[in-house]
mmCIF file of C-alpha atoms and ligand atoms in Angstrom:
data_model
loop_
_atom_site.group_PDB
_atom_site.id
_atom_site.type_symbol
_atom_site.label_atom_id
_atom_site.label_comp_id
_atom_site.label_asym_id
_atom_site.label_seq_id
_atom_site.Cartn_x
_atom_site.Cartn_y
_atom_site.Cartn_z
ATOM 1 C CA MET Y 735 232.343 59.215 -108.019
ATOM 2 C CA ARG Y 736 232.176 63.002 -108.011
ATOM 3 C CA GLU Y 737 228.749 62.902 -106.310
ATOM 4 C CA TYR Y 738 230.054 60.392 -103.757
ATOM 5 C CA LEU Y 739 232.947 62.652 -102.753
ATOM 6 C CA SER Y 740 230.631 65.690 -102.663
ATOM 7 C CA ASN Y 741 228.319 63.882 -100.213
ATOM 8 C CA ILE Y 742 231.278 63.025 -97.949
ATOM 9 C CA TYR Y 743 232.378 66.666 -98.031
ATOM 10 C CA THR Y 744 228.845 67.924 -97.215
ATOM 11 C CA GLY Y 745 228.563 65.428 -94.380
ATOM 12 C CA LEU Y 746 231.878 66.459 -92.864
ATOM 13 C CA MET Y 747 231.073 70.173 -93.250
ATOM 14 C CA THR Y 748 227.686 69.671 -91.572
ATOM 15 C CA VAL Y 749 229.341 67.966 -88.586
ATOM 16 C CA PHE Y 750 232.004 70.675 -88.435
ATOM 17 C CA ILE Y 751 229.455 73.543 -88.499
ATOM 18 C CA GLY Y 752 227.344 71.805 -85.849
ATOM 19 C CA MET Y 753 230.348 71.256 -83.580
ATOM 20 C CA LYS Y 754 231.438 74.902 -84.100
ATOM 21 C CA ILE Y 755 228.018 76.143 -82.907
ATOM 22 C CA THR Y 756 228.104 73.737 -79.959
ATOM 23 C CA LEU Y 757 231.594 74.907 -78.966
ATOM 24 C CA GLN Y 758 230.555 78.568 -79.204
ATOM 25 C CA HIS Y 759 227.709 77.908 -76.736
ATOM 26 C CA VAL Y 760 230.039 76.140 -74.303
ATOM 27 C CA PHE Y 761 231.775 79.483 -73.751
ATOM 28 C CA THR Y 762 228.643 81.710 -73.928
ATOM 29 C CA LYS Y 763 226.964 82.850 -70.678
ATOM 30 C CA SER Y 764 223.777 80.876 -70.048
ATOM 31 C CA VAL Y 765 220.431 82.728 -70.225
ATOM 32 C CA THR Y 766 218.496 80.074 -68.327
ATOM 33 C CA ILE Y 767 218.706 79.216 -64.629
ATOM 34 C CA GLN Y 768 218.665 75.925 -62.780
ATOM 35 C CA TYR Y 769 215.242 76.433 -61.151
ATOM 36 C CA PRO Y 770 214.374 75.552 -58.381
ATOM 37 C CA ASP Y 771 217.997 75.407 -57.150
ATOM 38 C CA VAL Y 772 218.547 78.906 -58.524
ATOM 39 C CA ARG Y 773 215.825 81.559 -58.345
ATOM 40 C CA VAL Y 774 215.307 84.904 -60.036
ATOM 41 C CA PRO Y 775 215.430 87.631 -57.375
ATOM 42 C CA MET Y 776 212.062 89.357 -56.942
ATOM 43 C CA VAL Y 777 211.763 93.090 -57.453
ATOM 44 C CA ASP Y 778 210.704 95.330 -54.560
ATOM 45 C CA ARG Y 779 206.925 95.693 -54.196
ATOM 46 C CA VAL Y 780 206.301 92.430 -56.015
ATOM 47 C CA ARG Y 781 202.672 91.244 -55.840
ATOM 48 C CA ASN Y 782 202.393 87.558 -55.060
ATOM 49 C CA ARG Y 783 200.705 85.654 -52.255
ATOM 50 C CA LEU Y 784 198.760 87.667 -49.677
ATOM 51 C CA TYR Y 785 199.498 87.459 -45.985
ATOM 52 C CA VAL Y 786 197.541 88.737 -42.999
ATOM 53 C CA ASN Y 787 199.175 89.477 -39.661
ATOM 54 C CA MET Y 788 196.244 88.675 -37.408
ATOM 55 C CA ASP Y 789 197.922 90.243 -34.370
ATOM 56 C CA ASP Y 790 197.184 93.600 -35.990
ATOM 57 C CA CYS Y 791 193.812 92.858 -37.597
ATOM 58 C CA ILE Y 792 190.843 94.683 -36.054
ATOM 59 C CA GLY Y 793 188.249 92.901 -38.212
ATOM 60 C CA CYS Y 794 187.035 96.129 -39.827
ATOM 61 C CA ASP Y 795 186.161 94.346 -43.115
ATOM 62 C CA GLN Y 796 187.559 97.160 -45.264
ATOM 63 C CA CYS Y 797 189.851 94.813 -47.206
ATOM 64 C CA ALA Y 798 186.948 92.463 -48.004
ATOM 65 C CA ARG Y 799 184.776 95.356 -49.176
ATOM 66 C CA ALA Y 800 187.544 96.599 -51.477
ATOM 67 C CA CYS Y 801 188.098 93.215 -53.121
ATOM 68 C CA PRO Y 802 186.623 93.210 -56.652
ATOM 69 C CA VAL Y 803 186.266 89.416 -56.781
ATOM 70 C CA ASP Y 804 184.965 88.794 -53.246
ATOM 71 C CA CYS Y 805 187.678 86.361 -52.335
ATOM 72 C CA ILE Y 806 188.004 87.607 -48.720
ATOM 73 C CA THR Y 807 185.438 86.413 -46.186
ATOM 74 C CA ILE Y 808 185.494 87.920 -42.710
ATOM 75 C CA GLU Y 809 183.180 87.222 -39.782
ATOM 76 C CA THR Y 810 183.457 88.950 -36.444
ATOM 77 C CA VAL Y 811 181.843 88.919 -33.020
ATOM 78 C CA LYS Y 812 181.836 91.852 -30.614
ATOM 79 C CA SER Y 813 183.906 91.351 -27.512
ATOM 80 C CA LEU Y 814 182.070 91.316 -24.178
ATOM 81 C CA PRO Y 815 182.555 93.966 -21.507
ATOM 82 C CA GLY Y 816 185.623 92.968 -19.510
ATOM 83 C CA GLU Y 817 187.251 91.087 -22.376
ATOM 84 C CA ASP Y 818 190.553 92.686 -23.313
ATOM 85 C CA LEU Y 819 191.659 91.870 -26.855
ATOM 86 C CA GLY Y 820 194.686 94.132 -26.640
ATOM 87 C CA LYS Y 821 195.938 96.668 -29.137
ATOM 88 C CA THR Y 822 197.481 96.564 -32.594
ATOM 89 C CA SER Y 823 201.097 97.578 -33.108
ATOM 90 C CA ASN Y 824 199.944 101.046 -34.206
ATOM 91 C CA GLY Y 825 197.929 101.502 -31.023
ATOM 92 C CA LYS Y 826 194.385 100.717 -32.238
ATOM 93 C CA LYS Y 827 192.219 99.025 -29.630
ATOM 94 C CA LYS Y 828 190.811 95.693 -30.753
ATOM 95 C CA ALA Y 829 187.105 95.272 -30.054
ATOM 96 C CA LEU Y 830 186.087 92.396 -32.327
ATOM 97 C CA TRP Y 831 186.866 88.710 -32.301
ATOM 98 C CA VAL Y 832 187.747 87.734 -35.855
ATOM 99 C CA THR Y 833 185.993 84.381 -35.974
ATOM 100 C CA LYS Y 834 186.620 83.883 -39.692
ATOM 101 C CA PHE Y 835 189.184 85.376 -42.052
ATOM 102 C CA ASP Y 836 189.458 83.335 -45.229
ATOM 103 C CA ILE Y 837 191.148 84.294 -48.471
ATOM 104 C CA ASP Y 838 190.409 82.179 -51.541
ATOM 105 C CA ILE Y 839 193.707 82.789 -53.275
ATOM 106 C CA ALA Y 840 192.538 80.805 -56.324
ATOM 107 C CA LYS Y 841 190.140 83.677 -57.084
ATOM 108 C CA CYS Y 842 192.626 86.444 -56.277
ATOM 109 C CA CYS Y 843 193.756 88.577 -59.227
ATOM 110 C CA TYR Y 844 196.635 90.187 -57.277
ATOM 111 C CA CYS Y 845 195.257 93.683 -57.775
ATOM 112 C CA GLN Y 846 196.330 94.711 -54.243
ATOM 113 C CA LEU Y 847 193.139 96.761 -53.755
ATOM 114 C CA CYS Y 848 192.596 95.088 -50.388
ATOM 115 C CA VAL Y 849 195.954 96.296 -49.095
ATOM 116 C CA PHE Y 850 195.466 100.062 -49.359
ATOM 117 C CA PRO Y 851 192.378 100.582 -47.136
ATOM 118 C CA CYS Y 852 193.705 98.534 -44.193
ATOM 119 C CA PRO Y 853 194.005 100.932 -41.235
ATOM 120 C CA THR Y 854 196.636 98.800 -39.528
ATOM 121 C CA GLU Y 855 198.616 97.728 -42.619
ATOM 122 C CA CYS Y 856 198.327 94.109 -41.590
ATOM 123 C CA ILE Y 857 197.317 92.673 -44.965
ATOM 124 C CA TYR Y 858 200.043 92.724 -47.567
ATOM 125 C CA MET Y 859 201.454 90.933 -50.570
ATOM 126 C CA THR Y 860 204.538 88.799 -50.172
ATOM 127 C CA ASP Y 861 207.124 87.554 -52.660
ATOM 128 C CA THR Y 862 205.964 83.928 -52.293
ATOM 129 C CA TYR Y 863 204.968 82.685 -55.726
ATOM 130 C CA GLU Y 864 205.165 78.915 -55.305
ATOM 131 C CA PHE Y 865 201.911 77.805 -53.750
ATOM 132 C CA SER Y 866 200.352 75.407 -56.237
ATOM 133 C CA GLU Y 867 198.123 72.668 -54.792
ATOM 134 C CA TYR Y 868 196.525 69.497 -56.083
ATOM 135 C CA ASN Y 869 193.336 70.243 -54.170
ATOM 136 C CA ARG Y 870 191.651 73.585 -54.845
ATOM 137 C CA GLN Y 871 190.291 73.671 -51.280
ATOM 138 C CA ASN Y 872 193.860 74.045 -50.033
ATOM 139 C CA LEU Y 873 194.010 77.424 -51.750
ATOM 140 C CA ILE Y 874 191.530 78.839 -49.256
ATOM 141 C CA TYR Y 875 193.759 80.236 -46.540
ATOM 142 C CA ASN Y 876 192.297 80.488 -43.038
ATOM 143 C CA TYR Y 877 193.881 83.287 -41.056
ATOM 144 C CA SER Y 878 191.617 83.400 -38.019
ATOM 145 C CA THR Y 879 193.573 82.499 -34.921
ATOM 146 C CA LEU Y 880 190.462 80.958 -33.339
ATOM 147 C CA SER Y 881 189.569 77.325 -33.852
ATOM 148 C CA PRO Y 882 186.018 76.618 -35.202
ATOM 149 C CA GLU Y 883 184.974 75.563 -31.682
ATOM 150 C CA GLU Y 884 186.363 78.741 -30.119
ATOM 151 C CA ALA Y 885 184.697 80.857 -32.817
ATOM 152 C CA GLU Y 886 181.367 79.143 -32.176
ATOM 153 C CA GLN Y 887 181.753 79.721 -28.436
ATOM 154 C CA LYS Y 888 182.356 83.451 -29.021
ATOM 155 C CA VAL Y 889 179.104 83.638 -30.990
ATOM 156 C CA ILE Y 890 177.209 81.777 -28.244
ATOM 157 C CA ASN Y 891 178.711 84.003 -25.529
ATOM 158 C CA PHE Y 892 177.697 87.147 -27.376
ATOM 159 C CA GLN Y 893 174.163 85.884 -28.058
ATOM 160 C CA LYS Y 894 173.806 84.992 -24.379
ATOM 161 C CA PHE Y 895 175.053 88.434 -23.364
ATOM 162 C CA GLU Y 896 172.578 90.128 -25.726
ATOM 163 C CA GLU Y 897 169.687 88.022 -24.406
ATOM 164 C CA GLU Y 898 170.617 88.835 -20.795
ATOM 165 C CA LYS Y 899 170.865 92.531 -21.685
ATOM 166 C CA LYS Y 900 167.471 92.419 -23.366
ATOM 167 C CA ALA Y 901 165.921 90.602 -20.384
ATOM 168 C CA ALA Y 902 167.465 93.110 -17.950
ATOM 169 C CA LYS Y 903 166.129 96.011 -20.014
ATOM 170 C CA ALA Y 904 162.671 94.432 -20.198
ATOM 171 C CA ALA Y 905 162.689 93.934 -16.410
ATOM 172 C CA ALA Y 906 163.818 97.536 -15.853
ATOM 173 C CA ASP Y 907 161.110 98.828 -18.232
ATOM 174 C CA ALA Y 908 158.483 96.719 -16.455
ATOM 175 C CA ALA Y 909 159.644 97.977 -13.058
ATOM 176 C CA ALA Y 910 159.570 101.564 -14.303
ATOM 177 C CA ALA Y 911 156.069 101.066 -15.744
ATOM 178 C CA ALA Y 912 154.870 99.508 -12.472
ATOM 179 C CA ALA Y 913 156.351 102.387 -10.460
ATOM 180 C CA LYS Y 914 154.674 104.898 -12.759
ATOM 181 C CA ALA Y 915 151.323 103.101 -12.441
ATOM 182 C CA LYS Y 916 151.669 103.072 -8.644
ATOM 183 C CA GLU Y 917 152.479 106.773 -8.685
ATOM 184 C CA GLY Y 918 149.335 107.400 -10.763
ATOM 185 C CA GLU Y 919 147.174 105.440 -8.300
ATOM 186 C CA ALA Y 920 148.580 107.422 -5.327
ATOM 187 C CA LYS Y 921 147.535 110.735 -6.938
HETATM 188 S S1 SF4 T 2352 194.668 91.307 -54.243
HETATM 189 FE FE1 SF4 T 2352 192.760 91.996 -55.205
HETATM 190 S S2 SF4 T 2352 191.693 90.134 -55.752
HETATM 191 FE FE2 SF4 T 2352 193.295 89.541 -54.309
HETATM 192 S S3 SF4 T 2352 192.271 89.557 -52.313
HETATM 193 FE FE3 SF4 T 2352 193.192 91.575 -52.601
HETATM 194 S S4 SF4 T 2352 191.559 92.830 -53.505
HETATM 195 FE FE4 SF4 T 2352 190.965 90.676 -53.740
HETATM 196 S S1 SF4 T 2353 191.356 95.950 -43.496
HETATM 197 FE FE1 SF4 T 2353 193.081 95.212 -42.253
HETATM 198 S S2 SF4 T 2353 192.339 95.406 -40.141
HETATM 199 FE FE2 SF4 T 2353 190.551 95.528 -41.464
HETATM 200 S S3 SF4 T 2353 189.791 93.408 -41.581
HETATM 201 FE FE3 SF4 T 2353 191.154 93.707 -43.350
HETATM 202 S S4 SF4 T 2353 193.146 93.011 -42.646
HETATM 203 FE FE4 SF4 T 2353 191.899 93.299 -40.826
#
């Protein structure tokens, strides 16, 4: 009988202690947040997803060369005489078509080493930290403002220009050589 009553007492005390703890937590300030409805504010200078403002990119490749994991791929084509690519917001004249500017963010280690050498400050880290993807390919960000067809056309245009320049130089050299030979004959 004594053991029976003791078990009832223990049971009631256990429920009472449990309810006391529960009640205490009802009035205690929560340490968790209701993510994603509520978000932790990011600190200044946070290093999350990279962004490139292509309006200011001059295609100098310095960011790609600074990257320790080679996750930036840049390809450029020289502009042709007469083509005006405009200027960056800090007044630098643009002379290259940026036909490819890819960042494989899956490889990025967020070191920010690409940001410091940029002469136009157009590559920087943002506070965006939610960019998970099901397909890894989607983590390669393409920043070039040219479509693949336009990029290909820029390459073709430049090759054509170079060939024409070479042909013109060869013709000028041949004409000069012929004139020199004629001059020699006249003497
Ligand atoms: S943050 Fe670092 S790893 Fe990422 S692209 Fe820039 S240099 Fe490369
Ligand atoms: S360093 Fe800046 S300007 Fe040069 S290619 Fe990279 S993003 Fe463009």
